[in-house]
Tab-separated table of C-alpha atoms and ligand atoms in Angstrom:
chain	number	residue	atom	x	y	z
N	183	UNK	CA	26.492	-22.736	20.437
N	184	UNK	CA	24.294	-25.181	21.635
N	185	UNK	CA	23.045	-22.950	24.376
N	186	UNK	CA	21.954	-20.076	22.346
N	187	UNK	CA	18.098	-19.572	22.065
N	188	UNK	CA	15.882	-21.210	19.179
N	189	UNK	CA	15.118	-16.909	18.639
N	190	UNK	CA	18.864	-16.311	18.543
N	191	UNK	CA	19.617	-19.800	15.923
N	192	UNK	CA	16.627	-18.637	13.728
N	193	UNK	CA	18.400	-15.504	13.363
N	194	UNK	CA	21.829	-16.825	12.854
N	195	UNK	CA	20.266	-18.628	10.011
N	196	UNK	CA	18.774	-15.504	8.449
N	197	UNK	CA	22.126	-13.386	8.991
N	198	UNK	CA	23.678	-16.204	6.863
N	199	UNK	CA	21.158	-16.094	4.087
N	200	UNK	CA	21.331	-11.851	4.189
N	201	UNK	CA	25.506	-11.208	5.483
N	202	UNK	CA	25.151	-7.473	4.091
N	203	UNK	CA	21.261	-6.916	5.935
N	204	UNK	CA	22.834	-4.567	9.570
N	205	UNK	CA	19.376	-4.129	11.301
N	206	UNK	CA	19.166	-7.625	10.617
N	207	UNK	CA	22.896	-8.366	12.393
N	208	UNK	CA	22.257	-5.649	15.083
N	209	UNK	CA	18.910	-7.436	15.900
N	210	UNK	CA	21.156	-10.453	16.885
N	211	UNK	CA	23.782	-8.682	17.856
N	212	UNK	CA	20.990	-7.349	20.523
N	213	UNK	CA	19.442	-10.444	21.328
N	214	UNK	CA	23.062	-12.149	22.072
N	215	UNK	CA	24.196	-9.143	24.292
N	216	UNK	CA	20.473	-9.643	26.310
N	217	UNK	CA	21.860	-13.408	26.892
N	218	UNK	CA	25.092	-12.477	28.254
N	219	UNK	CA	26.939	-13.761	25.338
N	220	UNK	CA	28.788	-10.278	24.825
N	221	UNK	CA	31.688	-12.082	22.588
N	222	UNK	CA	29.436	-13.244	20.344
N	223	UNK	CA	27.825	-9.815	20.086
N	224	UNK	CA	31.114	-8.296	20.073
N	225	UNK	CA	31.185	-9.919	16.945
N	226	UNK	CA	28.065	-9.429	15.294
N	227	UNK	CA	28.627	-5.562	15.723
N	228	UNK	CA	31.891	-5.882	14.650
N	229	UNK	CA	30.839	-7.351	10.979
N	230	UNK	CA	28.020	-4.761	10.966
N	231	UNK	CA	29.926	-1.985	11.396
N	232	UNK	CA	32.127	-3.016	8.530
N	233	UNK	CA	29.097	-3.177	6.308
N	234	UNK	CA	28.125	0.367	7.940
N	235	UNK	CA	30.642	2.043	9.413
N	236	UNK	CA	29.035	4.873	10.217
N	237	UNK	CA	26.032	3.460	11.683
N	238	UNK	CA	25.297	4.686	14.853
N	239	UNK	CA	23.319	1.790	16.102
N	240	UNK	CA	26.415	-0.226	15.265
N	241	UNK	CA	28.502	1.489	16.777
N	242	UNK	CA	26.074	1.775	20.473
N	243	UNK	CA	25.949	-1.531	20.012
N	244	UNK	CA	29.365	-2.310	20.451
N	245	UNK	CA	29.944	0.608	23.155
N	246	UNK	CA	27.499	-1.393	24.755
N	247	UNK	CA	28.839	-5.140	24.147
N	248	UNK	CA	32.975	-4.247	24.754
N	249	UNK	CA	31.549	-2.520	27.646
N	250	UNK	CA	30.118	-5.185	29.107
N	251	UNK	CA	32.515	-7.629	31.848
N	252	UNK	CA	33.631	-10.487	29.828
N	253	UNK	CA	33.436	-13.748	30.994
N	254	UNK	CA	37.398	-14.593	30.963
N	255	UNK	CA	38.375	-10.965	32.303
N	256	UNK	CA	35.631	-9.945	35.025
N	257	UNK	CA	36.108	-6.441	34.965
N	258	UNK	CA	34.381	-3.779	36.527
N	259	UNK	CA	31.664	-2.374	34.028
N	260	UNK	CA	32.621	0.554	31.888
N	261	UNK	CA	29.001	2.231	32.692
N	262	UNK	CA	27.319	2.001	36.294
N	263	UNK	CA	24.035	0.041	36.146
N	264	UNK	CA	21.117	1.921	35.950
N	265	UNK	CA	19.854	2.245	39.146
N	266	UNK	CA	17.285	4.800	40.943
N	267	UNK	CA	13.898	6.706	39.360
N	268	UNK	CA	13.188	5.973	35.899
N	269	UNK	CA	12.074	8.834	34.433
N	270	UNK	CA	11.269	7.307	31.068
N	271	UNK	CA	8.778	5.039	32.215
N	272	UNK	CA	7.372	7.822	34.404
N	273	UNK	CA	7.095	10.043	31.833
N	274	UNK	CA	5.175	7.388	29.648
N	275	UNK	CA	2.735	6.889	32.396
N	276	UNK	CA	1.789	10.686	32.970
N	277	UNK	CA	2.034	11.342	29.150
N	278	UNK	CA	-1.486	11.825	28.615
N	279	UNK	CA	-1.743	14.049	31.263
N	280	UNK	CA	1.535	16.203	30.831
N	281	UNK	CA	2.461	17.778	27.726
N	282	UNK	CA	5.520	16.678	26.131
N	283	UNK	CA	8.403	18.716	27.584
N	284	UNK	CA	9.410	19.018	23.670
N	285	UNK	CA	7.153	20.105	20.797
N	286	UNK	CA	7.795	18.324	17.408
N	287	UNK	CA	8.604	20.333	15.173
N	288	UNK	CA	6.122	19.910	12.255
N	289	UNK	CA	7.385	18.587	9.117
N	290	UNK	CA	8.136	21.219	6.589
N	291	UNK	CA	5.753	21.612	3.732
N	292	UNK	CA	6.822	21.858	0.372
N	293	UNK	CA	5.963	24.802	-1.576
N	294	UNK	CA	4.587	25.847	-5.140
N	295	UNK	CA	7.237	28.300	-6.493
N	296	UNK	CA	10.021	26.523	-4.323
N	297	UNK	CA	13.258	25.229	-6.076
N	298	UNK	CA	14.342	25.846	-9.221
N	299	UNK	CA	11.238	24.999	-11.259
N	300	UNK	CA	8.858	27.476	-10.484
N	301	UNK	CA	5.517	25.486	-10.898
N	302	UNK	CA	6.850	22.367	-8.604
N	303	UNK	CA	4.044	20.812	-7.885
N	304	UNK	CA	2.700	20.282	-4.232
N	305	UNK	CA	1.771	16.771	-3.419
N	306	UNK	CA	-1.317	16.388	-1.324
N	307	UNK	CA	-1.333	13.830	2.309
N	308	UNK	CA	-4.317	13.172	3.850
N	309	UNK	CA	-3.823	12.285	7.539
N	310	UNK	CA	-4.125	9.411	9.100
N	311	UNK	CA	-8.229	8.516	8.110
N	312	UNK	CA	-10.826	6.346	9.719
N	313	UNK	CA	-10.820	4.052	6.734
N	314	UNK	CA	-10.183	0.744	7.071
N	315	UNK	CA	-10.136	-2.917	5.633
N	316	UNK	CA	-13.245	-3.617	7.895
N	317	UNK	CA	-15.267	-0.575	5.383
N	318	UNK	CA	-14.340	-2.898	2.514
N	319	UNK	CA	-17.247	-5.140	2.126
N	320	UNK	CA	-16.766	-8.798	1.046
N	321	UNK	CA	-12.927	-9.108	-1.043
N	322	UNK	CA	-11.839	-11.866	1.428
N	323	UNK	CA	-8.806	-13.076	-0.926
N	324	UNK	CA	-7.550	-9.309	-1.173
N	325	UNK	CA	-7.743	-9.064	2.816
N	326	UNK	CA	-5.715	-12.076	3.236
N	327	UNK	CA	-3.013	-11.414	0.708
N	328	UNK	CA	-3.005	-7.434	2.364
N	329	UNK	CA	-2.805	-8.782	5.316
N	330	UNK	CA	0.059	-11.265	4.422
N	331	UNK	CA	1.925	-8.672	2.280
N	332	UNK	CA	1.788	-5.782	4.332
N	333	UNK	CA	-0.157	-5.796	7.843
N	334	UNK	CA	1.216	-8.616	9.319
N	335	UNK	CA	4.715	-7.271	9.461
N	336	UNK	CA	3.665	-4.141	10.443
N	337	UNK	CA	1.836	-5.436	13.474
N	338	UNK	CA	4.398	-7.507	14.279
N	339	UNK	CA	8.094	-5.997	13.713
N	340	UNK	CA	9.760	-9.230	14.912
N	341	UNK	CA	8.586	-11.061	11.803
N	342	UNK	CA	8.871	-7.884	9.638
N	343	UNK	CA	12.058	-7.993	10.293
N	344	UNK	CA	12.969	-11.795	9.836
N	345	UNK	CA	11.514	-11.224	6.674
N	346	UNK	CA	12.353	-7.700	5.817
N	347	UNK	CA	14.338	-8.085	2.755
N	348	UNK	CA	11.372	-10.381	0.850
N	349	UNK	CA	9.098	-7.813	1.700
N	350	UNK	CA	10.551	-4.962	0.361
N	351	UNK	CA	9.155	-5.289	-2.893
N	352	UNK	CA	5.683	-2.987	-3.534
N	353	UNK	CA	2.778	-4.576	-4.977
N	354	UNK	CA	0.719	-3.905	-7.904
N	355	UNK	CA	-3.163	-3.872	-8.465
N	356	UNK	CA	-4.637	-4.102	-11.479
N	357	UNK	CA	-8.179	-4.823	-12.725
N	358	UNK	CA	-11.261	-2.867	-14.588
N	359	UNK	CA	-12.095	0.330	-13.531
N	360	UNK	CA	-14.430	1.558	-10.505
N	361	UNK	CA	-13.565	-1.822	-8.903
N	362	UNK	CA	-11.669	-0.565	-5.658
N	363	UNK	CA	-8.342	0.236	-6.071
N	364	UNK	CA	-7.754	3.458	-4.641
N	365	UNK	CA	-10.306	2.415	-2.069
N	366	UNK	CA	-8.628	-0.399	-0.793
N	367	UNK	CA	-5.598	1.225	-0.833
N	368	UNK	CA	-6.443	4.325	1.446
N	369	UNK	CA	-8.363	1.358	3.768
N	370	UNK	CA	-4.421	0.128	3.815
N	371	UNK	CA	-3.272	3.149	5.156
N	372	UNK	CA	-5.983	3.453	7.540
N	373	UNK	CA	-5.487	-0.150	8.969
N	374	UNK	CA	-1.788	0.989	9.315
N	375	UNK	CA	-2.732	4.303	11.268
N	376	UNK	CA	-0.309	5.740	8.172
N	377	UNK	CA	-0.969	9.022	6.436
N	378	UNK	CA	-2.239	8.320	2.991
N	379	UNK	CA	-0.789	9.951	-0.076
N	380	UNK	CA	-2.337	8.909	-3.513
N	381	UNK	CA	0.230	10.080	-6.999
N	382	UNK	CA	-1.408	9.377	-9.918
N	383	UNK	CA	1.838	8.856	-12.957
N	384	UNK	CA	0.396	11.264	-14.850
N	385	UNK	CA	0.802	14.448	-13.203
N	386	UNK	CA	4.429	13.451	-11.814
N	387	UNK	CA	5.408	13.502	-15.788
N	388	UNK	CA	6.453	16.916	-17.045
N	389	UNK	CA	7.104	17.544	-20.766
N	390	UNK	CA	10.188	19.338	-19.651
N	391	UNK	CA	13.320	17.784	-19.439
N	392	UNK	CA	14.631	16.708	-15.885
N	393	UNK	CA	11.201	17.652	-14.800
N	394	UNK	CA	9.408	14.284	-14.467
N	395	UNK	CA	12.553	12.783	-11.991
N	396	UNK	CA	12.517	15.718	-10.119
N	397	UNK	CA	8.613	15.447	-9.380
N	398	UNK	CA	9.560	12.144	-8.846
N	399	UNK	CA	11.769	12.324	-5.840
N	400	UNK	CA	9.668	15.342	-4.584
N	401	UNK	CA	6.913	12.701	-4.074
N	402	UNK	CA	9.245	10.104	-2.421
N	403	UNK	CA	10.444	12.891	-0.227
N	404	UNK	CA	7.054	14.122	0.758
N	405	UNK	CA	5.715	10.564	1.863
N	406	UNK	CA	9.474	9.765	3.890
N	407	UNK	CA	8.523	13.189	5.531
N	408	UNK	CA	5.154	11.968	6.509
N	409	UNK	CA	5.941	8.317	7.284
N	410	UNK	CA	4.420	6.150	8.204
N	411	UNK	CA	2.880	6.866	4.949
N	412	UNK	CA	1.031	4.507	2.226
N	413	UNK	CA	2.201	6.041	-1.306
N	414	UNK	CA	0.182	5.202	-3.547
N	415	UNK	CA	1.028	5.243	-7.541
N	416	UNK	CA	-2.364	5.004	-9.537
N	417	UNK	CA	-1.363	4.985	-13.280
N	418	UNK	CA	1.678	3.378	-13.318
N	419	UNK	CA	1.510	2.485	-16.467
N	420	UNK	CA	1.517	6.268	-17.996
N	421	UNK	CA	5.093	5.036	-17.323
N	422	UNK	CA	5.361	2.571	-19.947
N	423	UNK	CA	7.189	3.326	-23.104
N	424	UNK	CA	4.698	1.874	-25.090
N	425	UNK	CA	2.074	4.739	-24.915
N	426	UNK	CA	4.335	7.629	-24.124
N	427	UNK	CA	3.821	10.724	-25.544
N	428	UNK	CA	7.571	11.242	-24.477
N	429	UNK	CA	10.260	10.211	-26.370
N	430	UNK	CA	11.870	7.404	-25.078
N	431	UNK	CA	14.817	8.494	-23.361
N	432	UNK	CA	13.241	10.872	-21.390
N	433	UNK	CA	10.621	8.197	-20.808
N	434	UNK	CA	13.616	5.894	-19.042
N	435	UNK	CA	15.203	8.636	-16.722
N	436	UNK	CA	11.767	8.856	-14.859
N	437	UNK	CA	11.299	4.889	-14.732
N	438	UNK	CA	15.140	4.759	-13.529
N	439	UNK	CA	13.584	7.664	-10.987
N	440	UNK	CA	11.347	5.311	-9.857
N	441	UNK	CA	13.345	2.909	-9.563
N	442	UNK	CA	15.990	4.415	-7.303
N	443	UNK	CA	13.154	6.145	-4.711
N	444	UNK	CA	11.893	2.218	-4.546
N	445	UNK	CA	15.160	0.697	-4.082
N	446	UNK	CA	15.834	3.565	-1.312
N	447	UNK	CA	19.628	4.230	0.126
N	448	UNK	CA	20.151	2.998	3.978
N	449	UNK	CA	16.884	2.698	5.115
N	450	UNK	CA	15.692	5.773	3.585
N	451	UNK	CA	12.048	4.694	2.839
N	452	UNK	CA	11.575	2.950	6.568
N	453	UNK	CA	7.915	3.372	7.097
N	454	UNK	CA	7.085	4.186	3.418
N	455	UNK	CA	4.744	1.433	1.656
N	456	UNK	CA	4.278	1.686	-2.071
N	457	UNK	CA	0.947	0.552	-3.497
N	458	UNK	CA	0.850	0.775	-7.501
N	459	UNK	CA	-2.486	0.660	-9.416
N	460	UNK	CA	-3.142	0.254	-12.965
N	461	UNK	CA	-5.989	-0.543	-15.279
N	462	UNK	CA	-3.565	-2.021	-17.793
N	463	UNK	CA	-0.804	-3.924	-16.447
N	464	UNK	CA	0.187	-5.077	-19.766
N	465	UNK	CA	1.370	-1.762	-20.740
N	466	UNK	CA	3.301	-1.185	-16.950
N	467	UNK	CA	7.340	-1.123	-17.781
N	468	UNK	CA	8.754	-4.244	-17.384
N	469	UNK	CA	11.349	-2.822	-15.124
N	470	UNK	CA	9.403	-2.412	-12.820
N	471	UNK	CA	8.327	-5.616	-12.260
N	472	UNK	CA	11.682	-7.231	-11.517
N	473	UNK	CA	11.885	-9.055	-7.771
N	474	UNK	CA	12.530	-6.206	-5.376
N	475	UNK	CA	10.298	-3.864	-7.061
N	476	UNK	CA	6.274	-4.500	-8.000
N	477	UNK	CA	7.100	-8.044	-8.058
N	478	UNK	CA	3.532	-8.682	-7.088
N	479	UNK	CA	0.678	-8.279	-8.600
N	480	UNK	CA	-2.795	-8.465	-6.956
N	481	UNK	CA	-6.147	-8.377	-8.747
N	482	UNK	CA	-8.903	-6.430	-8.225
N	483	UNK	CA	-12.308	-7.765	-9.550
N	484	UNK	CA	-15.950	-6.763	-9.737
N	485	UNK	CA	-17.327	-7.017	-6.171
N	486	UNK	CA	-18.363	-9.840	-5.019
N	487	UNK	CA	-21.814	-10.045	-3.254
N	488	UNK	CA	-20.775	-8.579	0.343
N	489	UNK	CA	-18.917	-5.840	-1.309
N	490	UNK	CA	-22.109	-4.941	-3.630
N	491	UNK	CA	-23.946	-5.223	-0.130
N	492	UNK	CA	-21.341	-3.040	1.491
N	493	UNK	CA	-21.245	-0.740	-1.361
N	494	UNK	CA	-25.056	-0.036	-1.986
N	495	UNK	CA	-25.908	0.147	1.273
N	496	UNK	CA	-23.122	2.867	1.131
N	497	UNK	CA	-25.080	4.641	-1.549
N	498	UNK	CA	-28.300	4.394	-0.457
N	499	UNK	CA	-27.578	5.504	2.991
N	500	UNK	CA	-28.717	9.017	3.064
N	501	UNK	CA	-31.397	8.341	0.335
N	502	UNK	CA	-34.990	8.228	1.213
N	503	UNK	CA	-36.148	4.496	0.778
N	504	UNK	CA	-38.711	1.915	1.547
N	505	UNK	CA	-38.538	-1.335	1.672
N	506	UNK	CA	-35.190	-2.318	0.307
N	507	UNK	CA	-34.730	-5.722	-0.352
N	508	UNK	CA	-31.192	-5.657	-0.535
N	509	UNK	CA	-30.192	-9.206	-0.673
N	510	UNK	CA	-32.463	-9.201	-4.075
N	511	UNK	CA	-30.833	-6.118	-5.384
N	512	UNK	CA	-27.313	-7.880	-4.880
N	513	UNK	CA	-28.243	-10.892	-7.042
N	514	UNK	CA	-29.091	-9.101	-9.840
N	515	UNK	CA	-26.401	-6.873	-9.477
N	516	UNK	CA	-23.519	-9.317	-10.682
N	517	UNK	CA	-20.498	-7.987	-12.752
N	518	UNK	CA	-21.283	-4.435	-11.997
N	519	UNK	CA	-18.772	-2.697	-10.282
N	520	UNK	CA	-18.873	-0.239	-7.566
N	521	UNK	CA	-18.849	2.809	-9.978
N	522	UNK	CA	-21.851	0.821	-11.995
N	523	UNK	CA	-23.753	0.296	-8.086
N	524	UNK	CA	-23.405	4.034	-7.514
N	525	UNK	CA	-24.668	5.318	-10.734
N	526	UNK	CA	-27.366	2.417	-10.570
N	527	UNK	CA	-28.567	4.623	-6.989
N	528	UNK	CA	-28.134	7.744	-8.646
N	529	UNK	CA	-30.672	6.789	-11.587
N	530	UNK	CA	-33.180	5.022	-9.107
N	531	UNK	CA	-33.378	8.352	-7.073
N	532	UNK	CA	-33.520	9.997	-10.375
N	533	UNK	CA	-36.614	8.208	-11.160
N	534	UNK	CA	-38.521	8.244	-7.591
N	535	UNK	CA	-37.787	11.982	-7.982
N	536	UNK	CA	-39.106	12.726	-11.855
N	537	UNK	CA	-42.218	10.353	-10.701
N	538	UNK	CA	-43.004	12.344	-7.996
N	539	UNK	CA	-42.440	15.436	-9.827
N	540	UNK	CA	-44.972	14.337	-12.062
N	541	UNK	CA	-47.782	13.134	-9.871
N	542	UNK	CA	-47.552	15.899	-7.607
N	543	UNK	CA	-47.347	13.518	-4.582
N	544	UNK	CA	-43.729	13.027	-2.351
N	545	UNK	CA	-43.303	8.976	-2.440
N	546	UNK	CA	-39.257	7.444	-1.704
N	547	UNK	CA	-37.289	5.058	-3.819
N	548	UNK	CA	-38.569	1.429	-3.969
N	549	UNK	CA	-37.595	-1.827	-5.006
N	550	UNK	CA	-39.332	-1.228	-8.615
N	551	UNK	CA	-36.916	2.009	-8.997
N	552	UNK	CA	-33.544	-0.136	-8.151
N	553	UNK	CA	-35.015	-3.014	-10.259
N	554	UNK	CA	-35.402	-0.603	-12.967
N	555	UNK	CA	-32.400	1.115	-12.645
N	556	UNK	CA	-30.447	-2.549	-12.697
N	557	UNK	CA	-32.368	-3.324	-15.879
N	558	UNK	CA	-30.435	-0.619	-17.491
N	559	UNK	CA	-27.127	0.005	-16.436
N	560	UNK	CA	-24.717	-2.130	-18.115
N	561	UNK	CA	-21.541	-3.671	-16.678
N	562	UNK	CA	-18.990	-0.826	-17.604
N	563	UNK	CA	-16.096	-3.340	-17.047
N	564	UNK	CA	-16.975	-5.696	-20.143
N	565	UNK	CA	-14.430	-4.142	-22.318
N	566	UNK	CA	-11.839	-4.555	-20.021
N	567	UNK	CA	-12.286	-8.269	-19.717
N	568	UNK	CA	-12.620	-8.569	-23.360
N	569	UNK	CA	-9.191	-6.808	-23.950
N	570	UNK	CA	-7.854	-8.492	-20.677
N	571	UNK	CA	-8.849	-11.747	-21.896
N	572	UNK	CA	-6.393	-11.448	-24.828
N	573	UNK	CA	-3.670	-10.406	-22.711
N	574	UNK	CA	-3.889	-13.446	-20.290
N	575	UNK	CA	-3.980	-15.984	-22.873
N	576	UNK	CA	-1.704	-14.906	-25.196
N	577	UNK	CA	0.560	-13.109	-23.162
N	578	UNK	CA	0.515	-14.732	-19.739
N	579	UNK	CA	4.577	-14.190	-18.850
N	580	UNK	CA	5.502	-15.785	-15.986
N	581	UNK	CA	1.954	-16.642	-15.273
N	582	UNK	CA	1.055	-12.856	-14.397
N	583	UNK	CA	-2.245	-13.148	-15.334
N	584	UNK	CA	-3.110	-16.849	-13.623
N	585	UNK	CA	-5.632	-15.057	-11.315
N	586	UNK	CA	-7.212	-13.629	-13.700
N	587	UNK	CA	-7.535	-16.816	-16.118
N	588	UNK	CA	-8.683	-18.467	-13.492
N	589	UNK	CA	-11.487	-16.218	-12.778
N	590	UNK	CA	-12.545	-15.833	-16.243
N	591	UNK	CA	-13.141	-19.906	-16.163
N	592	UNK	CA	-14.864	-19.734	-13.390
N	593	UNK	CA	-16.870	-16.758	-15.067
N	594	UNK	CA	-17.045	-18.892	-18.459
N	595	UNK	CA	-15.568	-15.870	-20.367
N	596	UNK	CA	-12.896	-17.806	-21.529
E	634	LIG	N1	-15.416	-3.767	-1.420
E	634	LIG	C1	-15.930	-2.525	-1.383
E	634	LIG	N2	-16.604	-2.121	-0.287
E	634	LIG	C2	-17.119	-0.878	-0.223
E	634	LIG	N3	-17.019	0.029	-1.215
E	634	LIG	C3	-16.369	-0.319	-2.327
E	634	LIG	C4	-15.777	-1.614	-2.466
E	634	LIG	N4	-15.201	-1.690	-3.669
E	634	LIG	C5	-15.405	-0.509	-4.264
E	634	LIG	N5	-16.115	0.323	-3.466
E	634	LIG	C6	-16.582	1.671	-3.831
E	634	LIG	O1	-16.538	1.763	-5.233
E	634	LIG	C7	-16.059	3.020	-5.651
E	634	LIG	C8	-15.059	2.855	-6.764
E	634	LIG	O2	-13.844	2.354	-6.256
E	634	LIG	P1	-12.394	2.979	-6.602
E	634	LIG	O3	-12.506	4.385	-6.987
E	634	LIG	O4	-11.498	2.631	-5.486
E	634	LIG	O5	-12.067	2.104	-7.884
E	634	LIG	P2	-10.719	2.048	-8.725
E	634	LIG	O6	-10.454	0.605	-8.964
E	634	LIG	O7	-9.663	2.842	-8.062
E	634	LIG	O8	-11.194	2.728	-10.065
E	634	LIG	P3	-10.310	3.398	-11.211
E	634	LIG	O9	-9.668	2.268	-11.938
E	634	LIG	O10	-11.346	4.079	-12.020
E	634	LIG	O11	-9.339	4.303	-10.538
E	634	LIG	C9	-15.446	3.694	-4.430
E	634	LIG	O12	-16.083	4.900	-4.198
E	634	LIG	C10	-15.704	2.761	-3.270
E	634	LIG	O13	-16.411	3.464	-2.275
E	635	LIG	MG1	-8.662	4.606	-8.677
């Protein structure tokens, strides 16, 4: 043992702490046959293939590993070593030039009127987009723990999958409204080169029986089609029992839905990553936060002075304006969130506009117009901290809610 590679004893260690995990065991498995150590690997396979024993990695795996001359019993290989042109390499070297010598075939599409409901809804995937975490402004904290959570695995697949079973869980944002959910999320999918597919709860449910599961694994089906694929669930919470307009049992089947497409069978959601969002985490099912599943929750506040940058420079882009002092315009612009910011545009162009309407004379949108237009619009996200506020003293289980105390000290809310 004590010539095997730091790589190979790192992995040993994690096949111990996950016996049942087979791309996990095949991984060594490979690793040990690259070394020579075909007895070992032998083994490995063996094991996996007893976990899986119709996996046909597994199974390669050991073709490969018997096949190979043991050190006891040199034999002559079972397969001749590859020798002469290698077309695979050559054919990855002329790729761009040559088309493929196969076409894909494209993914079938599922559609309305298909299956035995005859309004089954069709779920809509946006390609790959040109979105990305570098369009978020400001948010460092959320970039790290995105990064951490979900990019650095991707990027590197080694790690992913040292790690694989911890990160199988989804994750859960939750904050006020107009704050950037569904925008950081598609800037997720972007970073990822992943098609993006965005579900909100509410139009998966169906008043019919059966219905709501069904629509369920239709969406889960549609995103494994398109993988890689971000799915994201906005809404979650439509799921909790709490404020269903379903009665309860019906209400459970489509959690338990849920619950199944996240847990996956054999792999089944390889290349699928789950993003919830919800406005009111206290009402999301408590199923669904068990370890495995949204186990973690990250929160999504009011930009912070590069986003509001980012965000009205967005807004302003394609508005005529003179001398914009932006940095000013972010310092008064605290607690508003990026719905507020756009609206806050909208009525300063509003104004420039009825102004010059009334004078007769063209003039663009000043400083005295966004000043203005600050003055007036009001943070729409104060309810939400005064209902969230509640929640995260009173009812801070399992300290849920500790980012969002801690903000609302450092805010003096609390
Ligand atoms: N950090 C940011 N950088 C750039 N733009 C942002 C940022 N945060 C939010 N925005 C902008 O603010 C707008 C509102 O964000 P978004 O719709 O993602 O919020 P949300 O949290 O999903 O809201 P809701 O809870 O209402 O669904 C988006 O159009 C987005 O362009
Ligand atoms: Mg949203």
């Amino acid at each position: 043992m004590s010539h095997e590679s730091p790589l190979i004893q790192s992995l040993r260690t994690a096949v111990a702490a996950a016996p049942t995990d087979v791309p996990l065991r095949l991984h060594l498995a490979e690793l040990l046959l690259g070394e020579g150590l075909s007895d070992a690997a032998v083994s490995e396979a063996a094991v996996a293939l007893q976990h899986a024993p119709g996996d046909a990695g597994a199974r390669a795996l050991m073709v490969r590993a018997m096949g190979m001359p043991a050190p006891e019993a040199p034999e002559a290989p079972a397969a001749p070593a590859p020798t002469g042109f290698d077309w695979r390499a050559a054919e990855d070297q002329v790729k761009d030039a040559v088309p493929p010598r196969f076409v894909t075939p494209e993914a079938p599409v599922p559609v309305a009127g298909q299956g035995d409901s005859d309004d089954a809804a069709v779920w809509e995937v946006d390609t790959p987009g040109s979105v990305t975490l570098a369009d978020v402004g400001g948010m460092q904290e959320i970039k790290d723990r995105l990064e951490a959570a979900f990019l650095a695995p991707m990027r590197n697949p080694e790690l992913g999958r040292l790690y694989g079973k911890s990160l199988r869980g989804g994750l859960l944002m939750y904050g006020p409204p107009g704050c950037g959910k569904t925008f950081i999320a598609r800037a997720v999918a972007g970073e990822l080169g992943a098609s993006f597919m965005s579900v909100s709860i509410n139009d998966v449910l169906d008043m019919w029986m059966g219905n709501s599961e069904r629509n369920m694994h239709e969406v889960f089906e549609t995103a494994r089609r398109q993988a890689p694929c971000v799915l994201f669930l906005d809404e979650v919470d439509a799921l909790g029992a709490k404020r269903s307009r379903m009665h309860h049992g019906g209400m459970r089947n489509t959690v338990n839905q849920l619950l199944t497409e996240l847990d996956g069978v054999d792999g089944a959601n390889e290349g699928v990553f789950v993003l919830a969002a919800t406005n009111v985490p206290w009402d999301v099912d408590i199923a669904l936060r068990r370890p495995g599943r949204l186990d973690r929750t990250l929160l999504v506040l009011p930009p912070d002075a590069p986003a509001r940058e980012a965000i009205l420079r967005y807004h302003l882009r394609d508005r005529p304006i003179e001398s914009v002092d932006l940095g000013k315009l972010v310092k008064v612009t605290e607690d508003l969130s990026g719905a507020d910011l756009a609206h806050l545009c909208e009525s300063a162009s509003e104004r420039a506009l009825l102004d010059s309407t009334r004078t007769g004379t063209v003039r663009m949108i000043n400083m005295k117009d966004l000043l203005a237009a600050a003055k007036e619009v009001r943070p729409s996200t104060d309810p939400w901290f005064a209902s969230a506020r509640n929640v995260a003293m009173f009812a801070n289980e399992g300290g849920m809610y500790d980012e969002l105390l801690a903000y609302l000290k450092r805010k003096r809310k609390l």
